[in-house]
């Protein structure tokens, strides 16, 4: 481990089929008014909303509801939530949904007590709230596995009017105070969304794994997570009601992006930067946007990152590289990745997501580019990766 770091993750997790039972105890730690954020109706259809509302009532809370938090939450909806929280003097924000609702809730929590333009300050300029600014506490009841938002301080918001999607990682104060992870709650996620979540998890690991060449404990943990995810994803795609597989996917998602496996590393995140811009233009699920640009991106990264891609082939895909050159071994690893993506039914091109050639300049412009991982990309490289992903 060559880097210097401190590690602290304040989120308390409750995992498993009985995890919602612990909500009542958690609620005792907060004041009487709870802002309940949720999405476009799945939690009402599958009954989770009723269960949560009953617990909130039992705890004597005043519940302020904010439904309609859309997938890839918008700036407009963020501003609406901030106003609702201000008007109702909210004590706790409870996110009931997937990564979008969790991200959104953190965004509201960060902004309620900020007087200026939160979008400009936090998302565009990347500042943290001042040390003396009040931050509302957030709790998450997760219904979809993928983003890791349940145990990180990431908050991705889309300015729909300008087709611009921006993520901001807040400091520890925005980590959820607690998160409830019941794999059973993810069983009603449409299979297409489940697959998008699976690739999101895989790509979070890639973004932290494909950088540096040192012998690093974080990379061994990543390899274990990838191997487990490959096994679980195959089972879950065959039988989406396989609890064991779904629970492993949910738990892997949390560890893939709760800051642990990036420790001591530089990280990459350019597939996410390109994928966010593709998402802002196509409105396709986040994980699909990542999948669709990945092959073109990693074929390019493989050249400067050769030793790590050889290691990926051997340690993640169990490829016997005897007699192969390093280039052949690394390429075999990427072929194995591609075969797995096809097997579980992920898109390999952005045209499948509705992207057209005339969008490429706009997607390029909306991609935040910085030196990362093994490459120092320029906007023209992004355009080329997008063209190769068509
Ligand atoms: O809105 P509802 O009706 O709830 O439907 C949702 C939504 O349509 C549905 N769903 C969720 N749980 C369900 C369910 N349907 C049936 N049964 C259930 N149990 O699934 C759809 C997708 O949900 P969403 O929350 O949008 O998906 P996801 O968890 O993938 O979150 C995506 C957002 O997270 C951001 C993405 O950019 C995107 O905006 N990310 C956040 C990150 C973070 N905080 O660190 C990192 C990620 O890289 C990502 O960028
Ligand atoms: Zn992601």
PDB file of N, CA, C and O and ligand atoms in Angstrom, residues 146-147 200-201 203-204 257 269 272 276 286 290, ligand 2:
ATOM      1  N   UNK A 146     -26.864  -1.476  -6.733  1.00  0.00           N
ATOM      2  CA  UNK A 146     -26.053  -0.991  -7.854  1.00  0.00           C
ATOM      3  C   UNK A 146     -25.089   0.105  -7.463  1.00  0.00           C
ATOM      4  O   UNK A 146     -23.878  -0.071  -7.518  1.00  0.00           O
ATOM      5  N   UNK A 147     -25.629   1.230  -7.059  1.00  0.00           N
ATOM      6  CA  UNK A 147     -24.797   2.434  -6.965  1.00  0.00           C
ATOM      7  C   UNK A 147     -23.840   2.480  -5.771  1.00  0.00           C
ATOM      8  O   UNK A 147     -22.837   3.180  -5.816  1.00  0.00           O
ATOM      9  N   UNK A 200     -23.194  -1.692 -13.186  1.00  0.00           N
ATOM     10  CA  UNK A 200     -22.754  -0.517 -12.421  1.00  0.00           C
ATOM     11  C   UNK A 200     -21.778  -0.963 -11.321  1.00  0.00           C
ATOM     12  O   UNK A 200     -20.711  -0.364 -11.140  1.00  0.00           O
ATOM     13  N   UNK A 201     -22.149  -2.034 -10.641  1.00  0.00           N
ATOM     14  CA  UNK A 201     -21.275  -2.555  -9.567  1.00  0.00           C
ATOM     15  C   UNK A 201     -19.915  -2.937 -10.157  1.00  0.00           C
ATOM     16  O   UNK A 201     -18.859  -2.554  -9.642  1.00  0.00           O
ATOM     17  N   UNK A 203     -18.492  -1.977 -12.819  1.00  0.00           N
ATOM     18  CA  UNK A 203     -17.701  -0.840 -13.290  1.00  0.00           C
ATOM     19  C   UNK A 203     -17.160   0.003 -12.142  1.00  0.00           C
ATOM     20  O   UNK A 203     -16.072   0.597 -12.259  1.00  0.00           O
ATOM     21  N   UNK A 204     -17.873   0.064 -11.032  1.00  0.00           N
ATOM     22  CA  UNK A 204     -17.307   0.760  -9.869  1.00  0.00           C
ATOM     23  C   UNK A 204     -15.994   0.094  -9.457  1.00  0.00           C
ATOM     24  O   UNK A 204     -15.027   0.759  -9.089  1.00  0.00           O
ATOM     25  N   UNK A 257     -18.472   0.375  -3.714  1.00  0.00           N
ATOM     26  CA  UNK A 257     -18.345   1.843  -3.729  1.00  0.00           C
ATOM     27  C   UNK A 257     -18.669   2.461  -2.369  1.00  0.00           C
ATOM     28  O   UNK A 257     -19.555   3.295  -2.238  1.00  0.00           O
ATOM     29  N   UNK A 269     -12.400   6.502 -13.142  1.00  0.00           N
ATOM     30  CA  UNK A 269     -13.718   7.150 -13.235  1.00  0.00           C
ATOM     31  C   UNK A 269     -14.042   7.777 -14.582  1.00  0.00           C
ATOM     32  O   UNK A 269     -15.056   8.456 -14.712  1.00  0.00           O
ATOM     33  N   UNK A 272     -17.266   6.372 -16.092  1.00  0.00           N
ATOM     34  CA  UNK A 272     -18.428   7.040 -15.475  1.00  0.00           C
ATOM     35  C   UNK A 272     -18.645   8.441 -16.043  1.00  0.00           C
ATOM     36  O   UNK A 272     -19.781   8.852 -16.250  1.00  0.00           O
ATOM     37  N   UNK A 276     -22.024   9.145 -17.805  1.00  0.00           N
ATOM     38  CA  UNK A 276     -22.971  10.156 -17.297  1.00  0.00           C
ATOM     39  C   UNK A 276     -23.457  11.046 -18.439  1.00  0.00           C
ATOM     40  O   UNK A 276     -24.643  11.389 -18.515  1.00  0.00           O
ATOM     41  N   UNK A 286     -28.283   4.098 -15.864  1.00  0.00           N
ATOM     42  CA  UNK A 286     -26.869   4.422 -15.620  1.00  0.00           C
ATOM     43  C   UNK A 286     -25.931   3.261 -15.980  1.00  0.00           C
ATOM     44  O   UNK A 286     -24.955   3.444 -16.708  1.00  0.00           O
ATOM     45  N   UNK A 290     -22.748   2.874 -18.939  1.00  0.00           N
ATOM     46  CA  UNK A 290     -21.365   2.476 -18.660  1.00  0.00           C
ATOM     47  C   UNK A 290     -20.980   1.283 -19.529  1.00  0.00           C
ATOM     48  O   UNK A 290     -19.882   1.244 -20.112  1.00  0.00           O
TER      49      UNK A 290
HETATM   50 ZN1  LIG B   2     -21.987   3.929 -11.293  1.00  0.00          ZN
END
